[in-house]
Coordinates of C-alpha atoms in Angstrom, one line a residue:
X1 CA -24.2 -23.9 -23.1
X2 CA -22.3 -20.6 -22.5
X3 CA -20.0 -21.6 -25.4
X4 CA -22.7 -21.8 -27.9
X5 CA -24.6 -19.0 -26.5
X6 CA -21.4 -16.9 -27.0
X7 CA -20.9 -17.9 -30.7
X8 CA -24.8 -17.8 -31.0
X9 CA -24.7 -13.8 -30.3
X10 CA -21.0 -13.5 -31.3
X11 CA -19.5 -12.6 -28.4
X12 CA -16.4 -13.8 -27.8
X13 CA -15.3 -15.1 -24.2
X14 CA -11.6 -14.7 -22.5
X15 CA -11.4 -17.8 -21.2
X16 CA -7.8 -17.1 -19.8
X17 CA -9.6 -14.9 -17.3
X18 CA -12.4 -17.1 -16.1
X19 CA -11.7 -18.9 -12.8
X20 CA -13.5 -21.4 -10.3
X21 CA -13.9 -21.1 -7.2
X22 CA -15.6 -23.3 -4.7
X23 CA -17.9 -21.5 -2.0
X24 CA -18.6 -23.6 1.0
X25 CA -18.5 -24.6 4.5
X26 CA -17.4 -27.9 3.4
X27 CA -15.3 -28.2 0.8
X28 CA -16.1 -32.1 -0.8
X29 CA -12.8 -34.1 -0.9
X30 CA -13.0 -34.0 -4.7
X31 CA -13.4 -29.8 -5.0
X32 CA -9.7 -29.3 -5.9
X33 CA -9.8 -32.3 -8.4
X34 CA -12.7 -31.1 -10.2
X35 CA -12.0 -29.9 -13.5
X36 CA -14.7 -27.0 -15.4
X37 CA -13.6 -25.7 -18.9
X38 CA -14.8 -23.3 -21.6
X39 CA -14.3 -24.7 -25.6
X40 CA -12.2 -27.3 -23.9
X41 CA -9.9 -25.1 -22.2
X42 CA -9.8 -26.1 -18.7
X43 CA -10.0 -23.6 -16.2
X44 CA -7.9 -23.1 -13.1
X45 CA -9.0 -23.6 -9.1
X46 CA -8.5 -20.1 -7.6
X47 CA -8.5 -20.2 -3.7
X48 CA -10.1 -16.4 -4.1
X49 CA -11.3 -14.3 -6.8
X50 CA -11.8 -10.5 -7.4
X51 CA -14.9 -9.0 -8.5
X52 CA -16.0 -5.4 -9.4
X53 CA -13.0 -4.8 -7.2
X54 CA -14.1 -7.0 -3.9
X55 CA -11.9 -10.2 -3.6
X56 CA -14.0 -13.0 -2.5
X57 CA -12.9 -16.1 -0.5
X58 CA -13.9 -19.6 -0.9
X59 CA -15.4 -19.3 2.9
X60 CA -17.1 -15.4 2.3
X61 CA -15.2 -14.3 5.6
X62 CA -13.8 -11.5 3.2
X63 CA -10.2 -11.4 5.4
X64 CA -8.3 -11.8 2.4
X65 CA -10.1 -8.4 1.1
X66 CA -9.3 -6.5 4.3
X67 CA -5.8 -7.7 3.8
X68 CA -5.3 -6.4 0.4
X69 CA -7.3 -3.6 1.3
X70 CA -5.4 -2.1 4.9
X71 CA -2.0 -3.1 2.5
X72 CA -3.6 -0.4 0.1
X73 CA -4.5 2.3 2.5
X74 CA -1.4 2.0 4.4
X75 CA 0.7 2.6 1.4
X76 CA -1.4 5.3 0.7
X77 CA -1.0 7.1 4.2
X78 CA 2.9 6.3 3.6
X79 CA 2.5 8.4 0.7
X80 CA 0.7 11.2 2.2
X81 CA 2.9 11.4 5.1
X82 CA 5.7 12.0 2.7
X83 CA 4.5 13.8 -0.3
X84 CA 2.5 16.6 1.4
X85 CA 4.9 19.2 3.0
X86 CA 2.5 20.9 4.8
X87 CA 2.3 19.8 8.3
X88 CA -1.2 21.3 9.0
X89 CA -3.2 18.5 10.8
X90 CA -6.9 19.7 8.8
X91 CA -4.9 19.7 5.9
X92 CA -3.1 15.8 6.4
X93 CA -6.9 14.7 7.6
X94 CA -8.4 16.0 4.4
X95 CA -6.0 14.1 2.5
X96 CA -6.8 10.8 4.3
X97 CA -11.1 11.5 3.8
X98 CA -10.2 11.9 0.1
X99 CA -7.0 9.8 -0.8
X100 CA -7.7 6.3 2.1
X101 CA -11.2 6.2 3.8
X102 CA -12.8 5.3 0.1
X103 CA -10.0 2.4 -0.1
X104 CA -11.6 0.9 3.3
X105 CA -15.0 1.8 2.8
X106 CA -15.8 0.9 -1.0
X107 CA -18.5 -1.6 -0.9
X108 CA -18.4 -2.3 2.6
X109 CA -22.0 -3.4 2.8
X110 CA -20.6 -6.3 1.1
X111 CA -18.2 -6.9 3.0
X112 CA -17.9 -5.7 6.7
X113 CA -16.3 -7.9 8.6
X114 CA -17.1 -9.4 11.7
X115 CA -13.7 -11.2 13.0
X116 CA -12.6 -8.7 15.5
X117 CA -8.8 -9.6 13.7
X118 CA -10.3 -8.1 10.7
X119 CA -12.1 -5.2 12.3
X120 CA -9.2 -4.3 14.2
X121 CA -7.2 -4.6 11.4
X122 CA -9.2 -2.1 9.3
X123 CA -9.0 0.2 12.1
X124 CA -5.4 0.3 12.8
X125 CA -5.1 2.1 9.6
X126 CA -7.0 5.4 10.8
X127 CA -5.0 4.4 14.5
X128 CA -2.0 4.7 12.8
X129 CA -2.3 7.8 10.1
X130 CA -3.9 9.8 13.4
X131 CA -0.9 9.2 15.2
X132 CA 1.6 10.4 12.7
X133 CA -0.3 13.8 13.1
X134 CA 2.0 16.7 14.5
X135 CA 1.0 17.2 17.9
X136 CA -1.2 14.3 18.7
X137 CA 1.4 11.3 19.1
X138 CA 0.3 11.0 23.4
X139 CA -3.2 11.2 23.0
X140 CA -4.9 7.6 23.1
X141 CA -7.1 7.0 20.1
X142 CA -10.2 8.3 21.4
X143 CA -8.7 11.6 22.4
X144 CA -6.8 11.6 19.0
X145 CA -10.8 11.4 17.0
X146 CA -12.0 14.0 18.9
X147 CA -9.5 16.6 18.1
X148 CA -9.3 15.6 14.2
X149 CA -13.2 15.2 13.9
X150 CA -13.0 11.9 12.5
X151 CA -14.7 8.9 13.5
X152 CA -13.8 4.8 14.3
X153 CA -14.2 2.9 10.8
X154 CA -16.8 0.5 12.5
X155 CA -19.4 3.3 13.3
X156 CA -19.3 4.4 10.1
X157 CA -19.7 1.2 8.0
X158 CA -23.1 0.3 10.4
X159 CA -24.2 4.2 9.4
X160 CA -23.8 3.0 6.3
X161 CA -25.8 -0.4 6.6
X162 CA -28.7 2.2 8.5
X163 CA -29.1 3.9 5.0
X164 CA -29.1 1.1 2.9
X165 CA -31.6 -0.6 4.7
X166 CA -33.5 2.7 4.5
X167 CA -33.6 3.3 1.3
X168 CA -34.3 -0.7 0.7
X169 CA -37.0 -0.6 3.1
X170 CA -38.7 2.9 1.5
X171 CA -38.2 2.1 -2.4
X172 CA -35.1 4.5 -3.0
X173 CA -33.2 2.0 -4.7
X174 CA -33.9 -0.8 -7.1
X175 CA -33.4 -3.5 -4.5
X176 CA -36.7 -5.2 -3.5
X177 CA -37.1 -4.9 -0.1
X178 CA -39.2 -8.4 -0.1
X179 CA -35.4 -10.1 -1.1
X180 CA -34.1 -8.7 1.6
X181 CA -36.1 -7.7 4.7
X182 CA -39.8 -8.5 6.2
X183 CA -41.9 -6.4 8.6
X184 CA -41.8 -7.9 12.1
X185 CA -45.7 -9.6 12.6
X186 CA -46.2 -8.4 15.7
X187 CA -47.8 -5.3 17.2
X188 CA -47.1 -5.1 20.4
X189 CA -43.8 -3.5 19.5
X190 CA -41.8 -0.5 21.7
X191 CA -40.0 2.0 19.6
X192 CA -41.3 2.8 15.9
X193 CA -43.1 0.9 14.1
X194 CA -40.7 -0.2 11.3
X195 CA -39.3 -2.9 13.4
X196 CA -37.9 -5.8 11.4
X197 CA -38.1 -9.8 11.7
X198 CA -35.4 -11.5 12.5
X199 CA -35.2 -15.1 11.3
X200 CA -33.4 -18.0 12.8
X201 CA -29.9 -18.6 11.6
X202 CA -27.4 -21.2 12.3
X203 CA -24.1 -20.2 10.1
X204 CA -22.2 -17.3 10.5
X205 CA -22.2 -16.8 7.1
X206 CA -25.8 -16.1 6.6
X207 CA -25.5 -14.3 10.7
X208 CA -23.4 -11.5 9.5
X209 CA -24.7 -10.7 6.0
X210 CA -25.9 -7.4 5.3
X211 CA -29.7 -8.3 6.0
X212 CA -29.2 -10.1 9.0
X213 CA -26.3 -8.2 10.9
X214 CA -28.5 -5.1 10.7
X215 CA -31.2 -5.9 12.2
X216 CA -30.8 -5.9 15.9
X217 CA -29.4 -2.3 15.2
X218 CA -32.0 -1.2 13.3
X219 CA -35.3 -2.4 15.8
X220 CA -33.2 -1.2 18.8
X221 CA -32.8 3.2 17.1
X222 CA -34.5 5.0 20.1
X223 CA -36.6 6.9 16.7
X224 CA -40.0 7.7 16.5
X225 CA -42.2 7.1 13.7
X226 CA -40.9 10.7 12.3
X227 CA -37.7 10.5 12.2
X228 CA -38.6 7.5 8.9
X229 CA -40.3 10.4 7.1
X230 CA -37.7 11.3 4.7
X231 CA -34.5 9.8 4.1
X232 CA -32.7 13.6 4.9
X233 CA -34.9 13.0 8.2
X234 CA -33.3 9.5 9.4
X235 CA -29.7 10.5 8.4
X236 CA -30.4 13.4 11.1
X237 CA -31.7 11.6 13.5
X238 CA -28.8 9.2 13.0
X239 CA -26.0 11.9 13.5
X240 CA -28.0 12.8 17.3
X241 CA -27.5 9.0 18.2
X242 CA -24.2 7.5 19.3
X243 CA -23.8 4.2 17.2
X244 CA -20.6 3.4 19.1
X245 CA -22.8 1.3 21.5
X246 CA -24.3 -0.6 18.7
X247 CA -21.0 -2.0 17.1
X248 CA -20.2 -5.4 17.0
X249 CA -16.2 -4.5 17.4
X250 CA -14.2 -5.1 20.8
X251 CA -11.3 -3.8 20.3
X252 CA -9.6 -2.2 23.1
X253 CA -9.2 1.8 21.8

């Protein structure tokens, strides 16, 4: 069908980049052995693929994306610490906003992890880069944020799931809220009044998806129904909370 519908509209397919890959939490005995191909050309049996610059596993735990990922970054903070001659902390933490934190936060909605390996692992990157810092080699992790104004990776990828659910949730993007959320039924709710159902769910999978993992965060924000009147209004009212409590991570900082 594809074949035909290319040569149809005559567009031509590069087969010697199409893949399969199998995505389940059982893999059937004959998922290796199964052949697909395209004009006859077989195609191969990838373990993991990448797409739109996200590589994808067969089991959607994403850890061989924060691998290739925290490989990346680190590299890049390797080339930071020895290109830049200036050793003015501001400076070197400019650098790592602009040239790293993008590398380990582009589409992270997609995939935020919730192994603490991998969580832990994304993390040591900003652990590590901080500590190379002139002056701030002794001070524990914590201590080492606080002076350089940054903040842990973790808080800021749920900040991130906040907005999106926002913007979902209020028709700011093109996303239909009814794929992704529903209002919670009941009314005799504490807190605002935007408070979100939260379905049963047996696979982890499905447990730590974007639509899911957000949720107990989201009905839990000590807001009142003003602070959902604008999306400049909720991203303030975000910044006066402290999301460290509301992470998922337990790593020992």
């Amino acid at each position: 069908l594809l074949s035909n519908w290319a040569r149809t509209w005559q567009l031509s397919i590069s087969v010697k980049k199409c893949q399969t890959l199998h995505i389940s939490r059982k893999r059937p005995e004959n998922a290796l052995t199964s052949t697909f191909a395209i004009d006859s050309v077989p195609l191969p049996n990838v373990d993991k693929v990448s797409d739109l610059g996200v590589t994808i596993d067969g089991d959607l735990k994403f850890s061989a994306h924060v691998s290739l990922i925290t490989h990346k970054a680190i590299a890049r903070c390797k080339l930071i610490n020895k290109c830049f001659a200036s050793r003015h902390t501001p400076t070197l933490v400019k650098a790592f906003i602009v040239y790293v934190r993008p590398i380990l936060e582009y589409c992270a909605v997609v995939w935020s992890p919730y192994l603490v390996k991998d969580i832990e692992r994304i993390e040591s990157v900003q652990r590590r880069f901080t500590k190379w810092l002139p002056g701030l080699h002794n001070l524990s992790y914590i201590e080492r944020l606080v002076s350089t104004g940054l903040e842990r990776l973790d808080v800021r990828r749920l900040r991130i799931d906040l907005i999106l659910t926002y913007k979902i949730l209020f028709g700011l993007t093109c996303l239909q809220s009814g794929d992704f959320f529903k209002f919670s039924p009941s009314e005799k709710t504490r807190g605002h009044c935007y408070k979100l159902f939260m379905p049963g769910i047996k696979s982890d999978t499905r447990k730590y998806f974007f639509s899911n993992r957000v949720l107990h965060t989201w009905n839990d924000l000590p807001f009142n129904d003003d602070d959902f009147k604008s999306i400049k209004c909720f991203k303030s009212s975000l910044s006066n909370i402290n999301l460290t409590d509301f992470c998922a991570s337990h790593a020992n900082y």
